[in-house]
Amino acid sequence: MRPHPAAITVFVAVVWVIGVLLATSSLHGTGARDVGVRASGPEGPSVAELAEGLCAPTVSNPGGTNNYVPKAPFTDPLGQGFTVTGTVRDEACRPLPGVRVQVWAQTATASEQRNRTSVRTDAQGRYRVDSDPLVAQFGEPNVHVGYDDPGPWRRVFLRNVTRDGDTGAQVDLVLSP
């Protein structure tokens, strides 16, 4: 028995739409931004914002909590070949020292569920996590960065897109009360 021509047309159309959505998923619904080292993604507050002392708070994106696990252990490094860096600030653009930041990502050697760590920011509010290179998951390599400690700041979860071959990502956070 042969499939009906309309069924074949619908099937091909659905596969095509899914392919386009996966290929452009950073533009469709995840809220993710391209933050790879070759990207022009968010690089933190501008010079003007820093001078004015008014930094816009980071807003969580819809894919940010995917595969999140509370209180990820402090494990460093996770590998080598890819580095996630950033600075954590408050809305007055002041660096926040001692803030726990979580990072997780899919690599060739570990899944998002296993390739995760927490780090604390240094005296200048900076953090760094070394990992094995990222691999595509659902169409694109990506890294998650989150803040969820109890205290005066709101939780923030980001899913950040990189590109094949990127060696790092810069993900800055501005926390708000």
PDB file of C-alpha atoms in Angstrom:
ATOM      1  CA  MET A   1       0.000   0.000   0.000  1.00  0.00           C
ATOM      2  CA  ARG A   2       1.366   3.407  -0.997  1.00  0.00           C
ATOM      3  CA  PRO A   3       1.085   6.487   1.224  1.00  0.00           C
ATOM      4  CA  HIS A   4      -1.340   9.142   0.102  1.00  0.00           C
ATOM      5  CA  PRO A   5       0.400  12.037  -1.758  1.00  0.00           C
ATOM      6  CA  ALA A   6      -1.072  14.582   0.675  1.00  0.00           C
ATOM      7  CA  ALA A   7       0.416  12.651   3.609  1.00  0.00           C
ATOM      8  CA  ILE A   8       3.846  12.725   1.948  1.00  0.00           C
ATOM      9  CA  THR A   9       3.535  16.480   1.333  1.00  0.00           C
ATOM     10  CA  VAL A  10       2.559  17.143   4.960  1.00  0.00           C
ATOM     11  CA  PHE A  11       5.407  14.941   6.226  1.00  0.00           C
ATOM     12  CA  VAL A  12       7.994  16.729   4.058  1.00  0.00           C
ATOM     13  CA  ALA A  13       6.660  20.142   5.124  1.00  0.00           C
ATOM     14  CA  VAL A  14       6.832  19.230   8.838  1.00  0.00           C
ATOM     15  CA  VAL A  15      10.394  17.886   8.497  1.00  0.00           C
ATOM     16  CA  TRP A  16      11.430  21.045   6.642  1.00  0.00           C
ATOM     17  CA  VAL A  17       9.925  23.337   9.321  1.00  0.00           C
ATOM     18  CA  ILE A  18      11.623  21.372  12.124  1.00  0.00           C
ATOM     19  CA  GLY A  19      14.937  21.581  10.267  1.00  0.00           C
ATOM     20  CA  VAL A  20      14.637  25.341   9.822  1.00  0.00           C
ATOM     21  CA  LEU A  21      13.687  25.823  13.491  1.00  0.00           C
ATOM     22  CA  LEU A  22      16.634  23.739  14.671  1.00  0.00           C
ATOM     23  CA  ALA A  23      19.046  25.545  12.360  1.00  0.00           C
ATOM     24  CA  THR A  24      17.856  28.924  13.626  1.00  0.00           C
ATOM     25  CA  SER A  25      16.787  27.999  17.152  1.00  0.00           C
ATOM     26  CA  SER A  26      18.733  30.861  18.683  1.00  0.00           C
ATOM     27  CA  LEU A  27      16.187  33.067  16.933  1.00  0.00           C
ATOM     28  CA  HIS A  28      13.092  30.998  17.710  1.00  0.00           C
ATOM     29  CA  GLY A  29      11.812  30.711  21.230  1.00  0.00           C
ATOM     30  CA  THR A  30      14.864  29.872  23.320  1.00  0.00           C
ATOM     31  CA  GLY A  31      15.823  33.456  24.044  1.00  0.00           C
ATOM     32  CA  ALA A  32      19.457  32.399  23.707  1.00  0.00           C
ATOM     33  CA  ARG A  33      22.122  34.805  22.552  1.00  0.00           C
ATOM     34  CA  ASP A  34      25.320  34.049  20.661  1.00  0.00           C
ATOM     35  CA  VAL A  35      28.132  34.661  23.150  1.00  0.00           C
ATOM     36  CA  GLY A  36      30.986  32.727  21.551  1.00  0.00           C
ATOM     37  CA  VAL A  37      34.426  34.298  21.468  1.00  0.00           C
ATOM     38  CA  ARG A  38      33.905  35.255  17.810  1.00  0.00           C
ATOM     39  CA  ALA A  39      30.444  36.671  18.507  1.00  0.00           C
ATOM     40  CA  SER A  40      29.334  40.201  19.129  1.00  0.00           C
ATOM     41  CA  GLY A  41      27.133  39.043  21.971  1.00  0.00           C
ATOM     42  CA  PRO A  42      26.658  40.706  25.331  1.00  0.00           C
ATOM     43  CA  GLU A  43      29.963  41.894  26.715  1.00  0.00           C
ATOM     44  CA  GLY A  44      28.677  43.394  29.906  1.00  0.00           C
ATOM     45  CA  PRO A  45      27.866  46.971  30.723  1.00  0.00           C
ATOM     46  CA  SER A  46      28.998  49.665  28.331  1.00  0.00           C
ATOM     47  CA  VAL A  47      31.497  52.335  29.351  1.00  0.00           C
ATOM     48  CA  ALA A  48      28.593  54.792  29.592  1.00  0.00           C
ATOM     49  CA  GLU A  49      26.612  52.471  31.878  1.00  0.00           C
ATOM     50  CA  LEU A  50      29.622  51.962  34.113  1.00  0.00           C
ATOM     51  CA  ALA A  51      30.248  55.728  34.283  1.00  0.00           C
ATOM     52  CA  GLU A  52      26.590  56.390  35.137  1.00  0.00           C
ATOM     53  CA  GLY A  53      26.417  53.509  37.601  1.00  0.00           C
ATOM     54  CA  LEU A  54      23.208  52.196  36.028  1.00  0.00           C
ATOM     55  CA  CYS A  55      23.460  48.652  34.674  1.00  0.00           C
ATOM     56  CA  ALA A  56      20.382  46.920  33.240  1.00  0.00           C
ATOM     57  CA  PRO A  57      19.597  43.706  35.134  1.00  0.00           C
ATOM     58  CA  THR A  58      20.058  40.396  33.350  1.00  0.00           C
ATOM     59  CA  VAL A  59      16.751  38.758  32.446  1.00  0.00           C
ATOM     60  CA  SER A  60      16.478  34.963  32.434  1.00  0.00           C
ATOM     61  CA  ASN A  61      15.717  33.398  29.088  1.00  0.00           C
ATOM     62  CA  PRO A  62      13.256  30.529  28.504  1.00  0.00           C
ATOM     63  CA  GLY A  63      15.922  27.850  27.933  1.00  0.00           C
ATOM     64  CA  GLY A  64      18.071  28.892  30.855  1.00  0.00           C
ATOM     65  CA  THR A  65      16.901  26.307  33.395  1.00  0.00           C
ATOM     66  CA  ASN A  66      17.076  23.332  31.020  1.00  0.00           C
ATOM     67  CA  ASN A  67      18.885  20.500  32.874  1.00  0.00           C
ATOM     68  CA  TYR A  68      19.425  22.756  35.912  1.00  0.00           C
ATOM     69  CA  VAL A  69      20.402  21.070  39.182  1.00  0.00           C
ATOM     70  CA  PRO A  70      20.384  23.107  42.405  1.00  0.00           C
ATOM     71  CA  LYS A  71      23.677  23.594  44.230  1.00  0.00           C
ATOM     72  CA  ALA A  72      26.010  22.173  41.616  1.00  0.00           C
ATOM     73  CA  PRO A  73      29.279  21.105  43.249  1.00  0.00           C
ATOM     74  CA  PHE A  74      32.455  23.155  43.098  1.00  0.00           C
ATOM     75  CA  THR A  75      34.495  21.153  40.564  1.00  0.00           C
ATOM     76  CA  ASP A  76      37.217  22.797  38.570  1.00  0.00           C
ATOM     77  CA  PRO A  77      38.282  22.318  35.875  1.00  0.00           C
ATOM     78  CA  LEU A  78      35.766  20.363  33.806  1.00  0.00           C
ATOM     79  CA  GLY A  79      38.276  19.875  30.999  1.00  0.00           C
ATOM     80  CA  GLN A  80      40.206  22.017  28.582  1.00  0.00           C
ATOM     81  CA  GLY A  81      39.649  23.672  25.225  1.00  0.00           C
ATOM     82  CA  PHE A  82      36.666  25.890  26.084  1.00  0.00           C
ATOM     83  CA  THR A  83      36.540  28.688  28.682  1.00  0.00           C
ATOM     84  CA  VAL A  84      33.482  30.458  30.073  1.00  0.00           C
ATOM     85  CA  THR A  85      34.269  33.834  31.673  1.00  0.00           C
ATOM     86  CA  GLY A  86      32.254  36.747  32.916  1.00  0.00           C
ATOM     87  CA  THR A  87      31.728  39.420  35.521  1.00  0.00           C
ATOM     88  CA  VAL A  88      28.842  39.600  37.974  1.00  0.00           C
ATOM     89  CA  ARG A  89      27.673  43.108  38.911  1.00  0.00           C
ATOM     90  CA  ASP A  90      24.783  44.771  40.695  1.00  0.00           C
ATOM     91  CA  GLU A  91      22.495  47.391  39.117  1.00  0.00           C
ATOM     92  CA  ALA A  92      24.903  50.141  40.201  1.00  0.00           C
ATOM     93  CA  CYS A  93      27.550  48.351  38.047  1.00  0.00           C
ATOM     94  CA  ARG A  94      29.589  47.402  41.112  1.00  0.00           C
ATOM     95  CA  PRO A  95      31.369  44.036  40.886  1.00  0.00           C
ATOM     96  CA  LEU A  96      29.961  41.404  43.246  1.00  0.00           C
ATOM     97  CA  PRO A  97      32.679  39.308  44.920  1.00  0.00           C
ATOM     98  CA  GLY A  98      31.988  35.853  46.346  1.00  0.00           C
ATOM     99  CA  VAL A  99      28.862  35.188  44.254  1.00  0.00           C
ATOM    100  CA  ARG A 100      28.213  31.547  43.328  1.00  0.00           C
ATOM    101  CA  VAL A 101      27.805  31.086  39.554  1.00  0.00           C
ATOM    102  CA  GLN A 102      26.817  27.769  37.998  1.00  0.00           C
ATOM    103  CA  VAL A 103      27.902  26.668  34.525  1.00  0.00           C
ATOM    104  CA  TRP A 104      26.794  23.563  32.608  1.00  0.00           C
ATOM    105  CA  ALA A 105      27.107  22.431  29.002  1.00  0.00           C
ATOM    106  CA  GLN A 106      27.115  19.425  26.670  1.00  0.00           C
ATOM    107  CA  THR A 107      30.553  18.213  25.579  1.00  0.00           C
ATOM    108  CA  ALA A 108      31.763  15.167  23.668  1.00  0.00           C
ATOM    109  CA  THR A 109      32.816  13.621  26.984  1.00  0.00           C
ATOM    110  CA  ALA A 110      29.884  14.552  29.260  1.00  0.00           C
ATOM    111  CA  SER A 111      26.214  15.491  29.148  1.00  0.00           C
ATOM    112  CA  GLU A 112      24.722  18.683  30.588  1.00  0.00           C
ATOM    113  CA  GLN A 113      23.635  16.617  33.589  1.00  0.00           C
ATOM    114  CA  ARG A 114      27.240  15.592  34.327  1.00  0.00           C
ATOM    115  CA  ASN A 115      29.322  18.479  32.936  1.00  0.00           C
ATOM    116  CA  ARG A 116      28.546  21.157  35.514  1.00  0.00           C
ATOM    117  CA  THR A 117      30.220  23.147  38.223  1.00  0.00           C
ATOM    118  CA  SER A 118      29.844  26.064  40.578  1.00  0.00           C
ATOM    119  CA  VAL A 119      32.478  28.755  41.050  1.00  0.00           C
ATOM    120  CA  ARG A 120      32.654  31.899  43.155  1.00  0.00           C
ATOM    121  CA  THR A 121      33.468  35.307  41.740  1.00  0.00           C
ATOM    122  CA  ASP A 122      36.766  36.909  42.735  1.00  0.00           C
ATOM    123  CA  ALA A 123      37.238  40.342  44.369  1.00  0.00           C
ATOM    124  CA  GLN A 124      36.488  42.034  40.988  1.00  0.00           C
ATOM    125  CA  GLY A 125      33.310  39.979  40.446  1.00  0.00           C
ATOM    126  CA  ARG A 126      34.943  37.830  37.741  1.00  0.00           C
ATOM    127  CA  TYR A 127      34.541  34.087  37.252  1.00  0.00           C
ATOM    128  CA  ARG A 128      36.107  31.481  34.978  1.00  0.00           C
ATOM    129  CA  VAL A 129      35.237  27.873  34.155  1.00  0.00           C
ATOM    130  CA  ASP A 130      37.372  25.657  31.908  1.00  0.00           C
ATOM    131  CA  SER A 131      35.639  22.811  30.085  1.00  0.00           C
ATOM    132  CA  ASP A 132      36.088  20.491  27.174  1.00  0.00           C
ATOM    133  CA  PRO A 133      34.853  21.975  23.860  1.00  0.00           C
ATOM    134  CA  LEU A 134      31.079  22.180  23.513  1.00  0.00           C
ATOM    135  CA  VAL A 135      29.131  20.035  21.064  1.00  0.00           C
ATOM    136  CA  ALA A 136      25.816  20.744  19.398  1.00  0.00           C
ATOM    137  CA  GLN A 137      22.724  19.798  21.308  1.00  0.00           C
ATOM    138  CA  PHE A 138      19.400  20.309  19.539  1.00  0.00           C
ATOM    139  CA  GLY A 139      21.122  21.995  16.613  1.00  0.00           C
ATOM    140  CA  GLU A 140      23.665  24.271  18.295  1.00  0.00           C
ATOM    141  CA  PRO A 141      26.408  24.213  20.920  1.00  0.00           C
ATOM    142  CA  ASN A 142      25.312  26.096  24.023  1.00  0.00           C
ATOM    143  CA  VAL A 143      26.359  26.857  27.566  1.00  0.00           C
ATOM    144  CA  HIS A 144      24.112  27.556  30.541  1.00  0.00           C
ATOM    145  CA  VAL A 145      25.053  30.073  33.228  1.00  0.00           C
ATOM    146  CA  GLY A 146      22.962  30.584  36.326  1.00  0.00           C
ATOM    147  CA  TYR A 147      22.781  32.303  39.670  1.00  0.00           C
ATOM    148  CA  ASP A 148      20.344  31.002  42.314  1.00  0.00           C
ATOM    149  CA  ASP A 149      21.828  31.444  45.778  1.00  0.00           C
ATOM    150  CA  PRO A 150      19.507  32.564  48.538  1.00  0.00           C
ATOM    151  CA  GLY A 151      20.012  36.181  49.443  1.00  0.00           C
ATOM    152  CA  PRO A 152      19.284  39.632  48.168  1.00  0.00           C
ATOM    153  CA  TRP A 153      19.521  38.886  44.421  1.00  0.00           C
ATOM    154  CA  ARG A 154      16.954  37.410  42.027  1.00  0.00           C
ATOM    155  CA  ARG A 155      17.710  34.117  40.326  1.00  0.00           C
ATOM    156  CA  VAL A 156      19.010  34.322  36.749  1.00  0.00           C
ATOM    157  CA  PHE A 157      19.337  31.471  34.241  1.00  0.00           C
ATOM    158  CA  LEU A 158      20.728  31.895  30.728  1.00  0.00           C
ATOM    159  CA  ARG A 159      21.160  29.551  27.790  1.00  0.00           C
ATOM    160  CA  ASN A 160      23.866  31.008  25.590  1.00  0.00           C
ATOM    161  CA  VAL A 161      24.558  29.850  22.059  1.00  0.00           C
ATOM    162  CA  THR A 162      28.057  29.409  20.695  1.00  0.00           C
ATOM    163  CA  ARG A 163      29.251  28.196  17.317  1.00  0.00           C
ATOM    164  CA  ASP A 164      31.187  25.119  16.323  1.00  0.00           C
ATOM    165  CA  GLY A 165      34.856  25.878  16.836  1.00  0.00           C
ATOM    166  CA  ASP A 166      34.399  28.608  19.456  1.00  0.00           C
ATOM    167  CA  THR A 167      36.979  28.304  22.230  1.00  0.00           C
ATOM    168  CA  GLY A 168      35.069  30.251  24.836  1.00  0.00           C
ATOM    169  CA  ALA A 169      32.105  32.349  25.822  1.00  0.00           C
ATOM    170  CA  GLN A 170      31.752  35.552  27.794  1.00  0.00           C
ATOM    171  CA  VAL A 171      28.607  35.657  29.908  1.00  0.00           C
ATOM    172  CA  ASP A 172      28.249  38.647  32.226  1.00  0.00           C
ATOM    173  CA  LEU A 173      25.442  38.945  34.772  1.00  0.00           C
ATOM    174  CA  VAL A 174      23.841  41.993  36.354  1.00  0.00           C
ATOM    175  CA  LEU A 175      21.879  40.911  39.411  1.00  0.00           C
ATOM    176  CA  SER A 176      18.931  42.832  40.806  1.00  0.00           C
ATOM    177  CA  PRO A 177      17.199  42.637  44.211  1.00  0.00           C
TER     178      PRO A 177
END
